[in-house]
Short mmCIF file of C-alpha atoms and ligand atoms in Angstrom, two decimals:
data_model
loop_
_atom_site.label_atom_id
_atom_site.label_comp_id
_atom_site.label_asym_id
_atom_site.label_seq_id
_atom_site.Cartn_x
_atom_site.Cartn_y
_atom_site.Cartn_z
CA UNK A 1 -19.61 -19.35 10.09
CA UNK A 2 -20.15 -15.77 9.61
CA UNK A 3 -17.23 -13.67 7.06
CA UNK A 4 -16.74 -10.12 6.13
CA UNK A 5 -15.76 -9.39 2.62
CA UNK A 6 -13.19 -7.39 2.04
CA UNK A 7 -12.84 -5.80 -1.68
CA UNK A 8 -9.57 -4.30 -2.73
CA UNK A 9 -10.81 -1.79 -5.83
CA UNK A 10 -7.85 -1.25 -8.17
CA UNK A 11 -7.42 0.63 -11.09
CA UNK A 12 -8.27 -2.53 -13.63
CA UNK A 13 -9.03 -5.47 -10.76
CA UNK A 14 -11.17 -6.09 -8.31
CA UNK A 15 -9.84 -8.72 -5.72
CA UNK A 16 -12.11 -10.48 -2.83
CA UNK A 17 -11.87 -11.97 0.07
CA UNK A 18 -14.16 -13.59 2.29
CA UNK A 19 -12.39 -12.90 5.94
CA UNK A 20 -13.28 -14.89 9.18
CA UNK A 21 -13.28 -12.57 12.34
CA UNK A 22 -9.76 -13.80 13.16
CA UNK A 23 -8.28 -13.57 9.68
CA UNK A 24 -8.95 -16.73 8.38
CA UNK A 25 -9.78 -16.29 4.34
CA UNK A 26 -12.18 -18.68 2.98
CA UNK A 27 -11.40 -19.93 -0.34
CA UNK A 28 -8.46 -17.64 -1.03
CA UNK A 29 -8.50 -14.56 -2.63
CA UNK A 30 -10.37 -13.79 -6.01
CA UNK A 31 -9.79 -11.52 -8.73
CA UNK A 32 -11.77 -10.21 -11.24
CA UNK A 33 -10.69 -7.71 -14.40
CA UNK A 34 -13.08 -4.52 -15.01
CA UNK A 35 -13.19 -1.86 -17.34
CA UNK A 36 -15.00 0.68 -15.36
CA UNK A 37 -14.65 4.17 -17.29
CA UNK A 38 -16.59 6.02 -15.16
CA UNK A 39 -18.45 6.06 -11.68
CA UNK A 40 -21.61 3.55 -12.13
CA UNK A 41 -19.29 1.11 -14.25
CA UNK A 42 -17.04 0.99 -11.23
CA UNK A 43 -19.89 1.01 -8.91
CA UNK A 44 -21.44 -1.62 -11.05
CA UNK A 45 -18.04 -4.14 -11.31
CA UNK A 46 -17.65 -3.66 -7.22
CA UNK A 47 -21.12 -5.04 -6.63
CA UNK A 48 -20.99 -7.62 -9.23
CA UNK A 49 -17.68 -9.01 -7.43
CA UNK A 50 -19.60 -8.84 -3.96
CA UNK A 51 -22.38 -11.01 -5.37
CA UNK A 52 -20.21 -13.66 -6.71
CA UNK A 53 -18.32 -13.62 -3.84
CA UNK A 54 -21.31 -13.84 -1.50
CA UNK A 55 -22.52 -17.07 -3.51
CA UNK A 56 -19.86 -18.77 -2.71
CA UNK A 57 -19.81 -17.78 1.07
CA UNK A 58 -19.92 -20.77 3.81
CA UNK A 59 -22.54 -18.62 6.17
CA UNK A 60 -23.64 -15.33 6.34
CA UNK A 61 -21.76 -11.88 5.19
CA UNK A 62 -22.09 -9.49 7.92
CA UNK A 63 -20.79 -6.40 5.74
CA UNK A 64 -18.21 -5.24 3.23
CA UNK A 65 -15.39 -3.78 3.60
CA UNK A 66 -14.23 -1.43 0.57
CA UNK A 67 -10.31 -0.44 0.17
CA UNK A 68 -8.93 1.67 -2.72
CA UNK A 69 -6.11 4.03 -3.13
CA UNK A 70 -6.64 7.47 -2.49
CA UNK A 71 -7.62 10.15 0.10
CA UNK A 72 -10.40 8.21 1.38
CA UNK A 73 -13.32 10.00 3.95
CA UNK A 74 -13.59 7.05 6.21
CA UNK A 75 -16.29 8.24 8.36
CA UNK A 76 -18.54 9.57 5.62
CA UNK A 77 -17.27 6.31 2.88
CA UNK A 78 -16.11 8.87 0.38
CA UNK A 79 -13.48 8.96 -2.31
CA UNK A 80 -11.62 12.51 -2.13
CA UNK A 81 -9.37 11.75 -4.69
CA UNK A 82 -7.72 8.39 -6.05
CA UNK A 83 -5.15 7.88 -8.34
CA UNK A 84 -6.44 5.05 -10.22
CA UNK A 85 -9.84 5.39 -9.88
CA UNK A 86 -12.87 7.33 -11.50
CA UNK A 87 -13.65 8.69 -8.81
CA UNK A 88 -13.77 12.77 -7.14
CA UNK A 89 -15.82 13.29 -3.74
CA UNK A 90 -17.80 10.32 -4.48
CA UNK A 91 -19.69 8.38 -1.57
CA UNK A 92 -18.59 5.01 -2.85
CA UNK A 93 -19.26 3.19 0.72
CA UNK A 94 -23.17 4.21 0.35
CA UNK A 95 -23.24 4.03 -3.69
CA UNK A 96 -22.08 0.19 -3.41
CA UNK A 97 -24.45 -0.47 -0.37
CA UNK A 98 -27.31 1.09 -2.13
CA UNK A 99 -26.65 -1.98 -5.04
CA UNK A 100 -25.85 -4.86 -2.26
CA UNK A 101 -27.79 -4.38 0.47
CA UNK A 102 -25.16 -4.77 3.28
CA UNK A 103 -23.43 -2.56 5.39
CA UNK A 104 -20.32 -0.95 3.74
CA UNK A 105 -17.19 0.80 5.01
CA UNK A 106 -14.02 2.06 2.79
CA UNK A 107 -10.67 2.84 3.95
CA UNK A 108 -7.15 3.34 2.10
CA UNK A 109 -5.82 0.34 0.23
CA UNK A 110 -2.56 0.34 2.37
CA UNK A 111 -4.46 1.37 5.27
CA UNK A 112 -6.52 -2.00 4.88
CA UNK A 113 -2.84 -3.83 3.74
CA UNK A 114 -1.07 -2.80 7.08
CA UNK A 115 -4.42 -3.80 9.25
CA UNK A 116 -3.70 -7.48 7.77
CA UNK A 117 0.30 -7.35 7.95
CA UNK A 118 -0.24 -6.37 11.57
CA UNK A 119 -2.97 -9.01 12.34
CA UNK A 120 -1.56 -11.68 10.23
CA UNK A 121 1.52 -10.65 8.71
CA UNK A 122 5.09 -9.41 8.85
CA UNK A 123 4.10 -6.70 11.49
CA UNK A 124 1.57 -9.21 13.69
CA UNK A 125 1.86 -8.73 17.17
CA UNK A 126 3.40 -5.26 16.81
CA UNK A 127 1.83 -1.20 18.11
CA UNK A 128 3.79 0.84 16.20
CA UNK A 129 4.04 -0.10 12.87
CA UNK A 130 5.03 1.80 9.43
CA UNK A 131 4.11 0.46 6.01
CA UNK A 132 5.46 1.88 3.01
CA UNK A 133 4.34 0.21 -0.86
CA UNK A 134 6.48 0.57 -3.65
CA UNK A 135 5.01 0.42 -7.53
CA UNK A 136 3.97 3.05 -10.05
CA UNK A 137 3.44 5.49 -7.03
CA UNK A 138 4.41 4.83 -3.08
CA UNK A 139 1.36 4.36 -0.67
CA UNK A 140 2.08 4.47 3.00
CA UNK A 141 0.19 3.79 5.93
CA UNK A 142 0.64 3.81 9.94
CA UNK A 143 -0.16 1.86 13.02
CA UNK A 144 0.19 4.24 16.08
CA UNK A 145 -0.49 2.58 19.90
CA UNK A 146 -2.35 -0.41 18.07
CA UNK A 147 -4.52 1.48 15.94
CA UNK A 148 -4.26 3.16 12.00
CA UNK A 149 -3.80 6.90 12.24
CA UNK A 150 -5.79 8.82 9.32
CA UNK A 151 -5.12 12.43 10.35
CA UNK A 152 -7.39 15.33 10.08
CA UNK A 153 -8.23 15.06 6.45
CA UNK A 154 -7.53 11.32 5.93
CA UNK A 155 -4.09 12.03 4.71
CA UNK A 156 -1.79 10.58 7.20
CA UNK A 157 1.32 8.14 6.19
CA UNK A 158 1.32 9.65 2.41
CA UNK A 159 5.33 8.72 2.90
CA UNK A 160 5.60 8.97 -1.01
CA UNK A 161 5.14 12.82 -0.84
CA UNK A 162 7.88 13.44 1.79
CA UNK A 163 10.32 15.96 0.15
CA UNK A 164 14.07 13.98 0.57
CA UNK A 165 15.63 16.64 -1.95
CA UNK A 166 14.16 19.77 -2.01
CA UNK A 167 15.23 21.15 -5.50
CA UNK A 168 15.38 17.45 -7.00
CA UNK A 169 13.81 15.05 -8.95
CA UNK A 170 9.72 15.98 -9.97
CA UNK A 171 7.10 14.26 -8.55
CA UNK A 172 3.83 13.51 -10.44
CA UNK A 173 1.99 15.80 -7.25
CA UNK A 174 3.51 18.53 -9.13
CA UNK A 175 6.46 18.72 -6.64
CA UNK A 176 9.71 18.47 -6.58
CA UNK A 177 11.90 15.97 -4.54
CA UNK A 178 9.32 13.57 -3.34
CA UNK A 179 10.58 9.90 -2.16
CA UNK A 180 7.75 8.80 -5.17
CA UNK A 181 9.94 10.47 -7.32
CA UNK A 182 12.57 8.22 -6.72
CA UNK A 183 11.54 4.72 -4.82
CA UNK A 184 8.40 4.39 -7.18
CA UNK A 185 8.36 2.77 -11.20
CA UNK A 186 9.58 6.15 -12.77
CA UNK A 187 11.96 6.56 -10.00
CA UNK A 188 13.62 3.45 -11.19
CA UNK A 189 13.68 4.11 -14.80
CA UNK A 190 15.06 7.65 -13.92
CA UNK A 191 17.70 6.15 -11.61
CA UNK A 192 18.55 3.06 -13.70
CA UNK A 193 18.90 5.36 -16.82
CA UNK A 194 20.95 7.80 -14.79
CA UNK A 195 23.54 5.22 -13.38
CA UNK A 196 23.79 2.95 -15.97
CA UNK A 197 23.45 4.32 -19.11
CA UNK A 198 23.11 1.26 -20.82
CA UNK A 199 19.02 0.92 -21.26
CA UNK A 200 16.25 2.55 -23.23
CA UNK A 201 14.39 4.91 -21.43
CA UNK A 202 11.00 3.61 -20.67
CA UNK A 203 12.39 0.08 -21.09
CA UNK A 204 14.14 -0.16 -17.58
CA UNK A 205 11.49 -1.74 -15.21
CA UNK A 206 11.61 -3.03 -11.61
CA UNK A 207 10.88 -6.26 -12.84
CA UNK A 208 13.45 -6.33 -15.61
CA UNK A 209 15.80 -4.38 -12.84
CA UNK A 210 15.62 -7.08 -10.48
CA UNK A 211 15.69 -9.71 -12.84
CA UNK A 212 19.22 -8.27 -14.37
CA UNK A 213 20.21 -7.98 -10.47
CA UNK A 214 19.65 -11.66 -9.77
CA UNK A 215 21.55 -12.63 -12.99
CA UNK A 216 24.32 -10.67 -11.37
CA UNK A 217 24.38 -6.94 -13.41
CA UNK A 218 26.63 -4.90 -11.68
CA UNK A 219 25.02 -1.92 -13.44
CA UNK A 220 21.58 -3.18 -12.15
CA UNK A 221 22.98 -4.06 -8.66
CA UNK A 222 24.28 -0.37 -8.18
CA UNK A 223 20.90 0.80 -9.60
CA UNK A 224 19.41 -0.27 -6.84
CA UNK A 225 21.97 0.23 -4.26
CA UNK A 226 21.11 4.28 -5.25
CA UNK A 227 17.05 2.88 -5.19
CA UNK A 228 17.60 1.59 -1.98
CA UNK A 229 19.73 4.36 -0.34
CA UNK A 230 16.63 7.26 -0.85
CA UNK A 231 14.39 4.26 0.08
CA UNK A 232 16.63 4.44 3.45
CA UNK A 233 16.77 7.93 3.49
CA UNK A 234 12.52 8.18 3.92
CA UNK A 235 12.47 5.17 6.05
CA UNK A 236 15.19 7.42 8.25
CA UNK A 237 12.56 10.33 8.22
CA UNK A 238 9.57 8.26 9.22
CA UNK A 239 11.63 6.66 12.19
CA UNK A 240 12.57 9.84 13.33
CA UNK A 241 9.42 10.68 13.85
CA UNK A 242 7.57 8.03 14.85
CA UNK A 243 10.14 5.54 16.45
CA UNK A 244 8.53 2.28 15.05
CA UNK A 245 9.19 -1.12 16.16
CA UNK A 246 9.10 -2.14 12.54
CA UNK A 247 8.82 -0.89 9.11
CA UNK A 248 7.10 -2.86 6.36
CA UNK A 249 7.83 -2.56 2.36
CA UNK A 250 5.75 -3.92 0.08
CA UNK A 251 4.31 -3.70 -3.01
CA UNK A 252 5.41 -4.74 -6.58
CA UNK A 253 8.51 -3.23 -6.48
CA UNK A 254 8.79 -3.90 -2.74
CA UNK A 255 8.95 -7.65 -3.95
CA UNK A 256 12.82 -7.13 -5.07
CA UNK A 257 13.23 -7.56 -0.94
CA UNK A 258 16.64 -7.55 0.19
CA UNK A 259 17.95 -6.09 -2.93
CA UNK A 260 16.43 -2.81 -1.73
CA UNK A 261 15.92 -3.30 1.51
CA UNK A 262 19.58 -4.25 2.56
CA UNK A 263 20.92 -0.59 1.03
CA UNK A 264 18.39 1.06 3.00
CA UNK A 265 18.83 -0.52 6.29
CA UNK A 266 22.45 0.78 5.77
CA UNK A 267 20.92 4.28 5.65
CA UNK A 268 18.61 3.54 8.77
CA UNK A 269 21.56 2.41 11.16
CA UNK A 270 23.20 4.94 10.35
CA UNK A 271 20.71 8.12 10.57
CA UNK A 272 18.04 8.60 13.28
CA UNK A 273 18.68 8.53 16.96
CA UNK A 274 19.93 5.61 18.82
CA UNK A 275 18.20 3.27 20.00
CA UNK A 276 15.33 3.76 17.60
CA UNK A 277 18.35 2.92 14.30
CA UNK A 278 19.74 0.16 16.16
CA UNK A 279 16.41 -1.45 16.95
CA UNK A 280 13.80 -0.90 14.18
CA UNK A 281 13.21 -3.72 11.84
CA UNK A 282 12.53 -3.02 8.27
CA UNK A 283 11.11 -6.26 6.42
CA UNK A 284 9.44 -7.30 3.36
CA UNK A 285 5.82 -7.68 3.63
CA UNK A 286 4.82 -11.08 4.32
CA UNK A 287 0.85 -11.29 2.56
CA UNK A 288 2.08 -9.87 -0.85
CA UNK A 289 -1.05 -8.42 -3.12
CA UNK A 290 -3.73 -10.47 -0.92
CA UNK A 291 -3.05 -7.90 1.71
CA UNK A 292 -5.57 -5.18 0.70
CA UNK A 293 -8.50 -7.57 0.47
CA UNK A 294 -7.98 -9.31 3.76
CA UNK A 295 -7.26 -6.00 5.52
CA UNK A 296 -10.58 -4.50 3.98
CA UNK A 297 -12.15 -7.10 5.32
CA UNK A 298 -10.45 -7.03 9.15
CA UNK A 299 -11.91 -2.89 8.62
CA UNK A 300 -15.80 -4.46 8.26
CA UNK A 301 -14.98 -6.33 11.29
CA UNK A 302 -13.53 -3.59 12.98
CA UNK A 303 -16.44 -1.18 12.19
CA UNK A 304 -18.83 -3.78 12.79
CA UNK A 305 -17.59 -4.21 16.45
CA UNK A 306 -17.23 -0.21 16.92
CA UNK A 307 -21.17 -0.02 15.19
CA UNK A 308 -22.36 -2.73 18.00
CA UNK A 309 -20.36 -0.12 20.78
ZN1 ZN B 1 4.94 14.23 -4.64
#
């Protein structure tokens, strides 16, 4: 049986997946560490992880799909800018098929993750689709008509750099008032500092957040009732504009599910237009990290299907 592999790059992992043209993963989902420093060490640990992956493939590898986060160039494979990555205009699509000898395509890392929610996951089945990822910054992504919009410049769904208060919190962009600056890791910190008082700065994580939440905190629980309400206030902005049949959070953070996501709903039936608040869902992701790997592999076989005309 012939597979696509799909390779999520991150900033200090390298996950694969070998992905069946309907979705089906062989062997799960595989992560390796790297250290890459610089261009050709990254270049390097993305082609080792394709040839391990490759040994251990049931048939033939058609092509490789590449997804990191980042502007990404997805008709000419290159890296504009990424935030975890060593990488600045780089052609990583051709760099990595120069070292394996298969076709390669990149897209966005939550690009690739909302191409496998919407094939396999919590948005399967739907057209118009919003994802949004919560962790140390906020990704975004959309599904317009049954297909992910990029924009002009490959831009498109960066939902973390909406402005929700003009003259408010800064953003790491440089800007002030972002949704990153208060849905994302120092958002949290920020916020749970602000309303409770009680912790460290720099000691007040999502994880410890939540875990203070499900012990019953009522300082945590009203941390993220304020987390959750500017959550609800982007989600309002995006459905506004783009009248979604449902929007997606995930991520790290976005794993604290219905502790966020039931403040923000508040916000969303209250805010845009009827029927679009009464009727757009907003749900946890369903594929949790194994998203971006999958997804980057549905993107080979979407490119290989568009390549063949
Ligand atoms: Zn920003």
């Amino acid at each position: 049986m012939e597979h696509a592999l799909g390779v999520d790059v991150g900033g200090t992992k390298v996950a694969t997946a070998l992905v069946a043209t309907d979705g089906t993963v062989a062997g799960g989902v595989k992560e390796r560490r790297h250290g890459a420093r610089d261009r050709d060490e990254l270049v390097e640990a993305i082609a080792l992880s394709v040839r391990k992956a490759r040994a251990t493939a049931p048939g033939p590898v058609v092509g490789v799909g590449l997804a990191c986060a980042g502007t990404v160039d997805r008709d000419t494979g290159t890296v504009v800018v990424s935030p975890n990555l060593p990488l600045k205009d780089d052609p990583l699509a051709a760099l990595v098929e120069h070292e394996v000898g298969l076709p390669v395509v990149l897209d966005n890392d939550v690009n690739a993750a909302l191409t496998a929610e919407a094939r396999l996951g919590a948005a399967r089945g739907v057209r118009n689709g919003v994802m949004i990822t919560l962790g140390t910054g906020v990704g975004g992504a959309l599904l317009i008509e049954g297909k992910i919009h990029r924009g002009a410049h490959g831009c498109a769904g960066e939902i973390g750099h909406m402005i929700v208060d003009a003259h408010g919190d800064p953003c790491r962009c440089g800007g002030k008032g972002c949704l990153e600056a208060y849905v994302a890791a120092p958002g949290f910190e920020r916020i749970g500092f602000r309303t409770v008082g009680l912790f460290e700065r720099g000691a007040f994580t999502g994880e410890l957040i939540g875990r203070l939440a499900e012990e019953g905190s009522a300082a945590a629980m009203q941390s993220l009732e304020t987390i959750g309400w500017w959550l609800g206030v982007g989600i309002s902005n995006v459905v506004s504009l783009l009248d979604p049949e449902v929007v997606i959070v995930g991520g790290g953070l976005g794993n604290l599910g219905e502790l966020l996501l039931g403040p923000a709903r508040r916000v969303v039936r209250r805010h845009p237009l009827p029927p679009a608040r009464d009727r757009v869902r907003v749900e946890q992701a369903e594929l949790g990290t194994a998203a971006g790997a999958i997804g980057a592999g549905l993107v080979a076989w979407e490119q290989r299907g568009a390549d063949a005309g």
